[in-house]
Amino acid sequence: MPDKQTLPQSNRPRVVILSAFQDYRTPKRASIHQVSHALAEDGYDVSFISTRFSLISKKKGDSRLFLWNQSNEWHVVDGIRCYLWRTTFHPFATGSAISDALMARLFSMYSMFPNKDIDEDIISADYIIIESSVSAIYINRIKRLNSSVKIIYYATDRLDTVGAHPYVRQELIRKAHLINHFCLRSVLMAPDFTWAKDRLYRADFGIDLDDFSDVGKNPYTNKLNAVSVGSMLFDKQFFQEVAPHFPDVHFHVIGCGSEFKGPDNVTIYKEMPFRKTIPYIRYADVGIAPYRLAPGVEYLADSSLKLGQYEYLQVPAVCPNFAVGTNKYRFGYTLNDAASMVEAMMYALAAAGTIPARHFPSWTEVADQVLHPERYPDARIEIE
């Protein structure tokens, strides 16, 4: 269980991470979790603040709901102070131009909701990392409380792809002069930041060797296995179309965020802690990234953690053509084309056991790159 006793204040450099979708304590691991952990391991005093959480979250479904009774108080996990800010309501994108126009006013109000705990943490920070999307609405508040703090915008996803409210982009552009630099998980995001082209840097995919030092036993009983991990833009159609063509392959779907009826050779698992997913990837014959189409998804070719993990563990991958990029060990298919999906699966199975090892930087290196990109000349993104 997390420790409710907060860590004593230290003289170490203080980093506050703001996320509107992630909480450090959730089982799944996104890159912001890895960066947070790496910074703490590297000697920084780290806080992880999770926002955009309210009664609305119960209706919409939210991976943080299990923390409902631990919200609005500090807990310490892995040496990181964690805080889930629960409010009565939170604004969101409605998908309707009229409703979104009304909701924009609520975003401005929401950004100023009082919270002494969070304000005190911001005041004592040396660095604040704002993860993509809604947390950008706090930029003005941050600078008002702490004029000397270094603000970093960590773009893990494109705003259009995750369906962010237009107010978020507008506020990000309005307050761009207050942001020290922008770290993008993919250079393909750069056209979204032409208004900050003098401060753009790339943030790589990393590996924590400790995560993979003891992978554990093979969890499979079937001879041939394919695995999918994660819920982002999950497309169940892939399994409904492809699995019947491969009766000798068992398809394992971990943490897809929904239930669906699949063929008998498809097993659906609830979300697992990150390390528990590793043996499922390590001993799989094929890794699947079944993304569905969304605006601007091409950046996933660079930023997808699951595709990076498949490659690190030398597992051939199947994904839509837009996520292949330049990687020859990913086998792409055309969305909504069953024959193309089946063909990609055939090619991936044929490549099982042939993927060469590849070196990746550590998450400690990536975290340092996020805070201090000037130390990494090759990370600079140049655009016209």
XYZ file of C-alpha atoms in Angstrom, residues 12 38 44 60 62-63 87 105 118 124 167 177-178 215 253 256 277 321 323 331 339 347 361-362 374:
25
model
C 17.316 18.279 -4.065
C 13.806 7.827 -13.667
C 15.344 14.614 -8.051
C -17.089 8.101 -18.459
C -11.372 6.224 -15.830
C -8.327 4.105 -15.033
C -13.248 18.049 -7.878
C -15.705 29.075 -20.224
C -1.057 21.865 -5.254
C 8.542 25.091 -4.288
C -9.533 25.592 -25.590
C 6.059 32.473 -24.243
C 5.951 31.163 -20.655
C 11.229 -11.599 -17.240
C -5.548 -8.995 -25.406
C -7.836 -3.021 -23.974
C 2.838 -7.808 -19.113
C 0.258 1.130 -42.092
C 2.236 3.183 -37.452
C 4.114 -5.469 -40.767
C -7.351 -9.529 -46.347
C 4.295 -12.038 -42.577
C 18.611 4.678 -24.321
C 17.708 4.305 -20.660
C 20.379 21.558 -24.602
